[in-house]
Each structure stands twice: as C-alpha cells, then as structure tokens.
Amino acid sequence: MKKKATFNYSRYGYYFVAPFIIIFVIFQLYPIVYTLNLSITDLTGWATEYKYVGLQNFIRLFQSKLFIQSLKNTVIIWGVNFIPQLGIALLLAAWFTDIRMKVKGQGIFKVLFYLPGIITAASIAVLFSSLFRFPDGVINNILVSAGILETPFEFFRSKTATRLLVSFIQFWMFYGSTMIMLIAAILGINPALYEAAMIDGASNKKIFFSITLPLIKPIMLYILVTSLIGGMQMFDIPFLITNRSGSGSPDNAITTVAIFIYNQAFTGGRNFNIASAASVILLGIIIIGSRILFRIFKEE
Amino acid sequence: MNDTDKKIFLNIKKIIVYVVSISLSILSILPFWIMLMNATRSTTAIQQSISLLPSTFLRSNWEALTGKGFNAIRGFMNSSIIAFGATFLSIYFSTLTAYGLTTYEFKGKKIIFGFIIGIIMIPTQLNLIGFYQFMLKLGLTNSYIPLIIPAIASPSTVFFMRQYLVANMPFEIIESGRIDGAGEFRIFNTMTLPIMKPAIATMSIFSIVGSWNNFLTPLTLLTNEKKYTLPLMIQMLKGDIYKTEYGGIYLGISLTILPLLLIYFSLSKYIIRGVAMGGVKG
C-alpha cells in the first residue's frame, strides 16, 4: 500500500495521450492555423513568399458571383437531399419499431438500405455518370424503350436534372444510416412508456408524435448537425458526375463550396489565398448553422 | 373501428411497408447489379439495351480496360497499403489515448477530452490548403506519409474507444497487473487491448472503409499516376481514351467497388451494429 501511495501514475496519462497530441498539432492544428493565416495573404501560384492584404480576399469572395452561386448550390443540394432523407428514415424507423406490425426481414432491409453508404463516392459518381449517359446510357435506354420518353434526354445539360440527381445520390447513400441510428434511438426508449400509452388506448400516430418523437430529439439533432457538416463539404459526387471533372457543369449548377475551394487552389492560377478565405467562410457557416440547430432544438 | 376493420387496416399497412421496403432494397442493389452485368457485356450490347444477366465479354473488357493504362492491381495495392497502415495506427493510438484519458488522473485531462470532441466539428477543407502547402514544403507530395501518419490523431475513434472503455473496462485488473509487477505499457498491450477487441473490430472496419474511400486528400497530394489509389484511378475512366469502351468502364468501376461489397456482405452484422451505436456516419 505504501508503495502505491508514493508512486505517481499521473505522468502515464501524459505519455499515453502524447502521440495523439503531437501528431494532431503537426498535421491538423498547424495546417489549420496556416490556412487561417493564408486567408489574409496574397499567396498564389507556386510562390512561397507572401504579404498580408487584410480582408481583401473575403471582400473579393462576397463580390464573386461564382462563390455566391456555389454557396446557394451547396445549400440547395443539401436541403433537397436532407429533408426527404430524414422524412423517409423516420417513416421507416417508425414502421420497423412498430410493435403491432412486427415487420419481418428487418435485418436484411437494414443491410441493403445501408449498402450504398459504404461504397466509394467517387465510384458511385462515375457509375451514375455512365448510367445516365446521353444518348445511350442505361437510364435513357429504359426510358425510351418503355415509351416514357420519345427521344433520349441529356440529363447533364439540364441544371435541374443534374442537381436533382446529385441530391438523389446523397439521399440514396445516407438515408440507411440515418434510419439505423433512429431505430437504435427508438429502441432505447423505455418500453414501459409504450405499454402505458397502449393501455390508455393511444393510437400509433399519437404514440409516435407524443412519445417517440420528443424522446429521440437528441439523436435527431446529432443527425442534423453531422449531416450539415458533411453536406457543406460535399465534393466527390458533384466533382465527378458530369463529363468534365470539377467543372460543376452544366452552367455551374453543381459547383459546391468544396469544389470552388479545390478549383481555386489546385487549378489555373492556384489562388491559395482565395481558397483559404473560402474555407474560413465555410467554417463560419457550419458554426452558425449548428448553433441555429442547437437553438431550435432547445427552445421547442 | 371494430376489430376486423382494424385487422384489415393493419394488413393493408403491412403490405405498404413491405412494398416500400422491397422497392428500396431493389433500388440499393440494382445500380450495382447492372454495373456488374455490364462489366461482362460488349459495348455494343450495352449501348443497345439493358440486361440483368451476364454475358461473355469479361476478358475482352479486361483487355480494353488494362490495355489503356488502368492498372487495377497496382491501384488495389496502393489503396491497401494506405488503408491498412492508417487503420493500424488509428486503432492502436486511439485506444492508447482513450485508455490514458480514462485510467489516469492528470491535469488538463478534461480540457484535452473537450478539445478532441471539438475537433470533430472542424471541416476537412479548413485543414486542406494549409496541409497541402505544408506537405509541399516538406517535399511529401506523392508520398504516402501524409495519408497514413495523421491517422494517429483520429478524434472520432478516440471518442468511440473512450465510450467503450468506460462501459466495459474492469479497472480492477489494472491494479492486479501492477501488483504482479507489470509496467503500464505492458498492462495496456497485454490486458487492455484484448478487452477492447469488439470495439477494435468495429472501428477497424469503419477506418479501413473511410480511408479506402478518401478522394479529396489523395487528389490534392498525389500527382504521380503510379501512386494513385483506386478512387483516383476512377477519374481515368471518364477520360477521352475510354470514351467508346463502355464495357471496360463498367468493369473498371466494378473493380473499385467489389472489395467493398465483399467486406460489407461478410461483415454487415458488425457494420450495422456500429452504425446503430451512432457517432459513425459514411
């Protein structure tokens, strides 16, 4: 006992955490600070020297039509994917946890619904780009031979069709994981609450809206925030789905903020200053968006 | 509503549920099925109609694909080196960090943990430009170091491991290990790691898949085609050289997806359980 009292283990805490901290500082913290720093400089091209220009890059960004367009695109594509995603996931979760219905084969359904979410997004983008190809892609073949279309449709020439397709793919990849998390949350609710409600003769609808929904709010907030963070960074699918990679064609309809940042930094004149400033704005949007979500969920 | 009405209503609802669920299941599989079938069909057949059955052109598609520079085996090896390297480091050091944070009392422990949670919110883009410039200065573009070593600091894995440790670690055994004279690192390697096996298995799968699917970071760092990972190679399939090789393109996409399909269908039980535990999202 005496030995234990004199032996101080706390230093091991530092030893065990040290590798994480060291690597984090070198490979994440330093680059983040570096990006913040570059956002107020004039660094472009292959130059290594730069000077500070204040908020000039931010002013240029807010005057840039393409940047504003990319912000709008990102929000639209995310919103059009997320609202139905949460809706369908909630509906499926409600069905699958319904005690009276006892849906069979849930294990298989979960596995299949989640499947697209685990596949490389880059591969999925190129796969859909081939399926929706004009004029002889699989989808056009089906639509024309079924008589739905008279002539093949050039999906990637239409702004609406291209945006909808990107939103659909995002929906298709992620509703499975949203549903699985919601089911886990619903199953975690105390069964006594449901039993009491059923004895009182409450309808399924009433039970869902007055017991289930309020109790899964924390996990819904979590899903919303993570989806917002992921959605604002959307890159792989819109970058690869049209014929010219990264162009955000047609007409910049699917140029997301992440694509804008990539194009600024890694193509043409390599405007690292502008790209860094845009990254800072992206962080700002994520922070503000998350705070709004937190507030909405707290007030209700 | 009387009882028979209720029963009919419930049955109708059940039919709707199954129809929707089966339709969504088909929607999940069909694109991949068509892809795999087209990988075995000739370009002319693909252009003319769809088929849900395989054909006999796998070999000629393979020749068309690899003949124009798509080196699937090299891409597979490159992706594997990065994914397994990053996963090993991420799992070992995340467990180590989580263990340090739960077992010992030390100053600044709470701040460090709060910090780790905070990092999860930061978008990759914020790190991207600074990271690239830093690696450029160190001459590490076209090296796998920047794609593997940073995995040592994986905040979401630390978070998951900590939750698991708090719930499942019998801390008395540490004490008994100490009485037997084992050092702290030995206790971690021989006693803690085996207890963590289920959590390690789950997080390994997510880490491998996450690293395997990573597109943006290697896209900015790797310019040498010999170093390309599979997701980067997939870009080649959109180039002009493959324009008329539909069969070859579908085969190429299939090759990048097949390893994941195999992993998924053999480990789906653990993956679904991991997703249900939350904190993990594609």
Short mmCIF file of C-alpha atoms in Angstrom, two decimals, chain A residues 110-293:
data_model
loop_
_atom_site.label_atom_id
_atom_site.label_comp_id
_atom_site.label_asym_id
_atom_site.label_seq_id
_atom_site.Cartn_x
_atom_site.Cartn_y
_atom_site.Cartn_z
CA LYS A 110 -31.11 -2.63 -42.88
CA VAL A 111 -28.14 -4.25 -44.62
CA LEU A 112 -29.49 -3.35 -48.06
CA PHE A 113 -30.56 0.21 -47.20
CA TYR A 114 -27.15 0.99 -45.76
CA LEU A 115 -25.23 -0.64 -48.63
CA PRO A 116 -24.78 2.47 -50.88
CA GLY A 117 -23.41 4.43 -47.92
CA ILE A 118 -20.31 2.29 -47.64
CA ILE A 119 -19.32 2.36 -51.31
CA THR A 120 -16.67 4.81 -52.59
CA ALA A 121 -18.45 8.03 -53.52
CA ALA A 122 -16.04 8.60 -56.41
CA SER A 123 -17.02 5.22 -57.91
CA ILE A 124 -20.71 5.91 -57.40
CA ALA A 125 -20.38 9.25 -59.19
CA VAL A 126 -18.76 7.65 -62.23
CA LEU A 127 -21.26 4.78 -62.13
CA PHE A 128 -24.22 7.19 -62.25
CA SER A 129 -22.47 9.26 -64.85
CA SER A 130 -22.37 6.13 -67.03
CA LEU A 131 -25.93 5.05 -66.21
CA PHE A 132 -27.33 8.48 -67.11
CA ARG A 133 -25.13 8.92 -70.15
CA PHE A 134 -26.55 10.54 -73.29
CA PRO A 135 -27.80 9.22 -75.64
CA ASP A 136 -27.17 5.52 -74.99
CA GLY A 137 -26.86 5.14 -71.21
CA VAL A 138 -28.84 2.56 -69.28
CA ILE A 139 -31.46 5.03 -67.98
CA ASN A 140 -32.11 6.52 -71.40
CA ASN A 141 -32.43 3.01 -72.85
CA ILE A 142 -35.02 2.11 -70.22
CA LEU A 143 -36.99 5.35 -70.55
CA VAL A 144 -37.12 5.23 -74.33
CA SER A 145 -37.91 1.54 -74.65
CA ALA A 146 -40.64 1.83 -72.00
CA GLY A 147 -42.17 4.66 -74.02
CA ILE A 148 -41.78 7.22 -71.21
CA LEU A 149 -39.51 9.33 -73.41
CA GLU A 150 -39.65 9.59 -77.17
CA THR A 151 -36.02 10.58 -77.56
CA PRO A 152 -33.12 10.25 -75.12
CA PHE A 153 -32.78 13.05 -72.56
CA GLU A 154 -29.48 14.80 -71.96
CA PHE A 155 -29.53 14.81 -68.15
CA PHE A 156 -26.23 16.60 -67.69
CA ARG A 157 -27.34 19.50 -69.88
CA SER A 158 -30.23 20.31 -67.54
CA LYS A 159 -29.39 22.27 -64.41
CA THR A 160 -32.41 20.95 -62.53
CA ALA A 161 -31.89 17.33 -63.57
CA THR A 162 -28.20 17.39 -62.65
CA ARG A 163 -28.84 18.98 -59.24
CA LEU A 164 -31.69 16.58 -58.52
CA LEU A 165 -29.51 13.64 -59.46
CA VAL A 166 -26.73 14.77 -57.07
CA SER A 167 -29.30 15.26 -54.29
CA PHE A 168 -30.81 11.88 -55.03
CA ILE A 169 -27.45 10.14 -54.81
CA GLN A 170 -26.74 11.82 -51.46
CA PHE A 171 -30.17 10.76 -50.25
CA TRP A 172 -29.68 7.23 -51.51
CA MET A 173 -26.29 6.88 -49.85
CA PHE A 174 -27.25 8.17 -46.41
CA TYR A 175 -30.92 7.50 -45.55
CA GLY A 176 -29.90 3.98 -44.44
CA SER A 177 -27.51 5.15 -41.74
CA THR A 178 -29.99 7.81 -40.60
CA MET A 179 -32.69 5.16 -40.30
CA ILE A 180 -30.45 2.74 -38.38
CA MET A 181 -29.47 5.45 -35.88
CA LEU A 182 -33.12 6.45 -35.43
CA ILE A 183 -34.17 2.82 -34.87
CA ALA A 184 -31.44 2.42 -32.25
CA ALA A 185 -32.66 5.59 -30.52
CA ILE A 186 -36.30 4.46 -30.58
CA LEU A 187 -35.40 1.02 -29.24
CA GLY A 188 -33.58 2.75 -26.41
CA ILE A 189 -36.79 4.35 -25.16
CA ASN A 190 -38.19 2.77 -22.02
CA PRO A 191 -40.80 0.17 -23.15
CA ALA A 192 -42.91 0.94 -20.05
CA LEU A 193 -43.85 4.27 -21.65
CA TYR A 194 -45.28 2.50 -24.69
CA GLU A 195 -47.09 -0.09 -22.60
CA ALA A 196 -48.73 2.65 -20.54
CA ALA A 197 -49.77 4.52 -23.70
CA MET A 198 -51.20 1.36 -25.26
CA ILE A 199 -53.18 0.54 -22.13
CA ASP A 200 -54.59 4.07 -22.33
CA GLY A 201 -55.67 3.21 -25.87
CA ALA A 202 -53.48 5.74 -27.64
CA SER A 203 -53.27 5.34 -31.44
CA ASN A 204 -49.97 4.54 -33.18
CA LYS A 205 -49.86 8.04 -34.58
CA LYS A 206 -50.39 9.60 -31.19
CA ILE A 207 -47.74 7.39 -29.57
CA PHE A 208 -45.26 8.31 -32.31
CA PHE A 209 -45.80 12.06 -32.07
CA SER A 210 -46.11 12.42 -28.31
CA ILE A 211 -43.66 9.78 -27.04
CA THR A 212 -41.22 8.68 -29.72
CA LEU A 213 -40.51 11.97 -31.47
CA PRO A 214 -39.80 14.09 -28.36
CA LEU A 215 -37.54 11.38 -26.90
CA ILE A 216 -35.38 10.94 -30.00
CA LYS A 217 -34.73 14.67 -30.33
CA PRO A 218 -31.10 14.44 -29.16
CA ILE A 219 -30.22 11.86 -31.81
CA MET A 220 -32.13 13.89 -34.43
CA LEU A 221 -30.06 16.93 -33.51
CA TYR A 222 -26.92 14.82 -33.84
CA ILE A 223 -28.04 13.56 -37.26
CA LEU A 224 -28.89 17.10 -38.42
CA VAL A 225 -25.58 18.57 -37.28
CA THR A 226 -23.43 15.78 -38.76
CA SER A 227 -25.43 15.92 -41.99
CA LEU A 228 -24.97 19.69 -42.16
CA ILE A 229 -21.23 19.38 -41.62
CA GLY A 230 -20.97 16.63 -44.25
CA GLY A 231 -23.34 18.36 -46.66
CA MET A 232 -21.49 21.66 -46.59
CA GLN A 233 -18.31 19.77 -47.53
CA MET A 234 -19.94 17.84 -50.40
CA PHE A 235 -17.31 17.20 -53.04
CA ASP A 236 -16.82 13.76 -54.60
CA ILE A 237 -20.21 13.24 -56.25
CA PRO A 238 -20.68 16.70 -57.85
CA PHE A 239 -16.99 16.78 -58.75
CA LEU A 240 -17.06 13.57 -60.76
CA ILE A 241 -20.59 13.13 -62.03
CA THR A 242 -20.54 15.28 -65.16
CA ASN A 243 -18.30 14.77 -68.13
CA ARG A 244 -15.78 17.43 -67.36
CA SER A 245 -14.49 16.70 -63.84
CA GLY A 246 -14.79 19.55 -61.41
CA SER A 247 -16.43 21.95 -63.82
CA GLY A 248 -19.68 21.84 -61.90
CA SER A 249 -21.40 21.78 -65.27
CA PRO A 250 -24.00 22.46 -66.55
CA ASP A 251 -23.64 26.18 -66.02
CA ASN A 252 -22.02 25.75 -62.55
CA ALA A 253 -25.27 24.24 -61.26
CA ILE A 254 -23.44 21.74 -59.05
CA THR A 255 -20.33 23.74 -58.15
CA THR A 256 -20.33 23.31 -54.37
CA VAL A 257 -18.22 25.39 -51.98
CA ALA A 258 -15.76 22.50 -51.66
CA ILE A 259 -15.41 22.31 -55.45
CA PHE A 260 -14.95 26.08 -55.57
CA ILE A 261 -12.17 25.82 -52.98
CA TYR A 262 -10.49 22.96 -54.81
CA ASN A 263 -10.63 24.73 -58.17
CA GLN A 264 -9.25 27.95 -56.72
CA ALA A 265 -6.32 26.23 -55.04
CA PHE A 266 -5.41 23.43 -57.41
CA THR A 267 -6.29 24.57 -60.92
CA GLY A 268 -5.43 27.56 -63.07
CA GLY A 269 -3.67 30.31 -61.14
CA ARG A 270 -3.67 28.34 -57.85
CA ASN A 271 -5.23 31.06 -55.69
CA PHE A 272 -4.38 29.65 -52.28
CA ASN A 273 -5.35 32.93 -50.64
CA ILE A 274 -8.89 32.90 -52.05
CA ALA A 275 -9.29 29.17 -51.34
CA SER A 276 -8.21 29.66 -47.73
CA ALA A 277 -10.61 32.57 -47.23
CA ALA A 278 -13.44 30.45 -48.67
CA SER A 279 -12.54 27.64 -46.22
CA VAL A 280 -12.80 30.08 -43.34
CA ILE A 281 -16.24 31.19 -44.55
CA LEU A 282 -17.25 27.52 -44.78
CA LEU A 283 -16.25 27.02 -41.14
CA GLY A 284 -18.28 30.10 -40.22
CA ILE A 285 -21.35 28.74 -41.98
CA ILE A 286 -21.01 25.38 -40.22
CA ILE A 287 -20.66 27.02 -36.81
CA ILE A 288 -23.64 29.36 -37.36
CA GLY A 289 -25.75 26.57 -38.86
CA SER A 290 -25.03 24.23 -35.94
CA ARG A 291 -25.81 26.94 -33.40
CA ILE A 292 -29.15 27.67 -35.08
CA LEU A 293 -29.97 23.95 -34.99
#
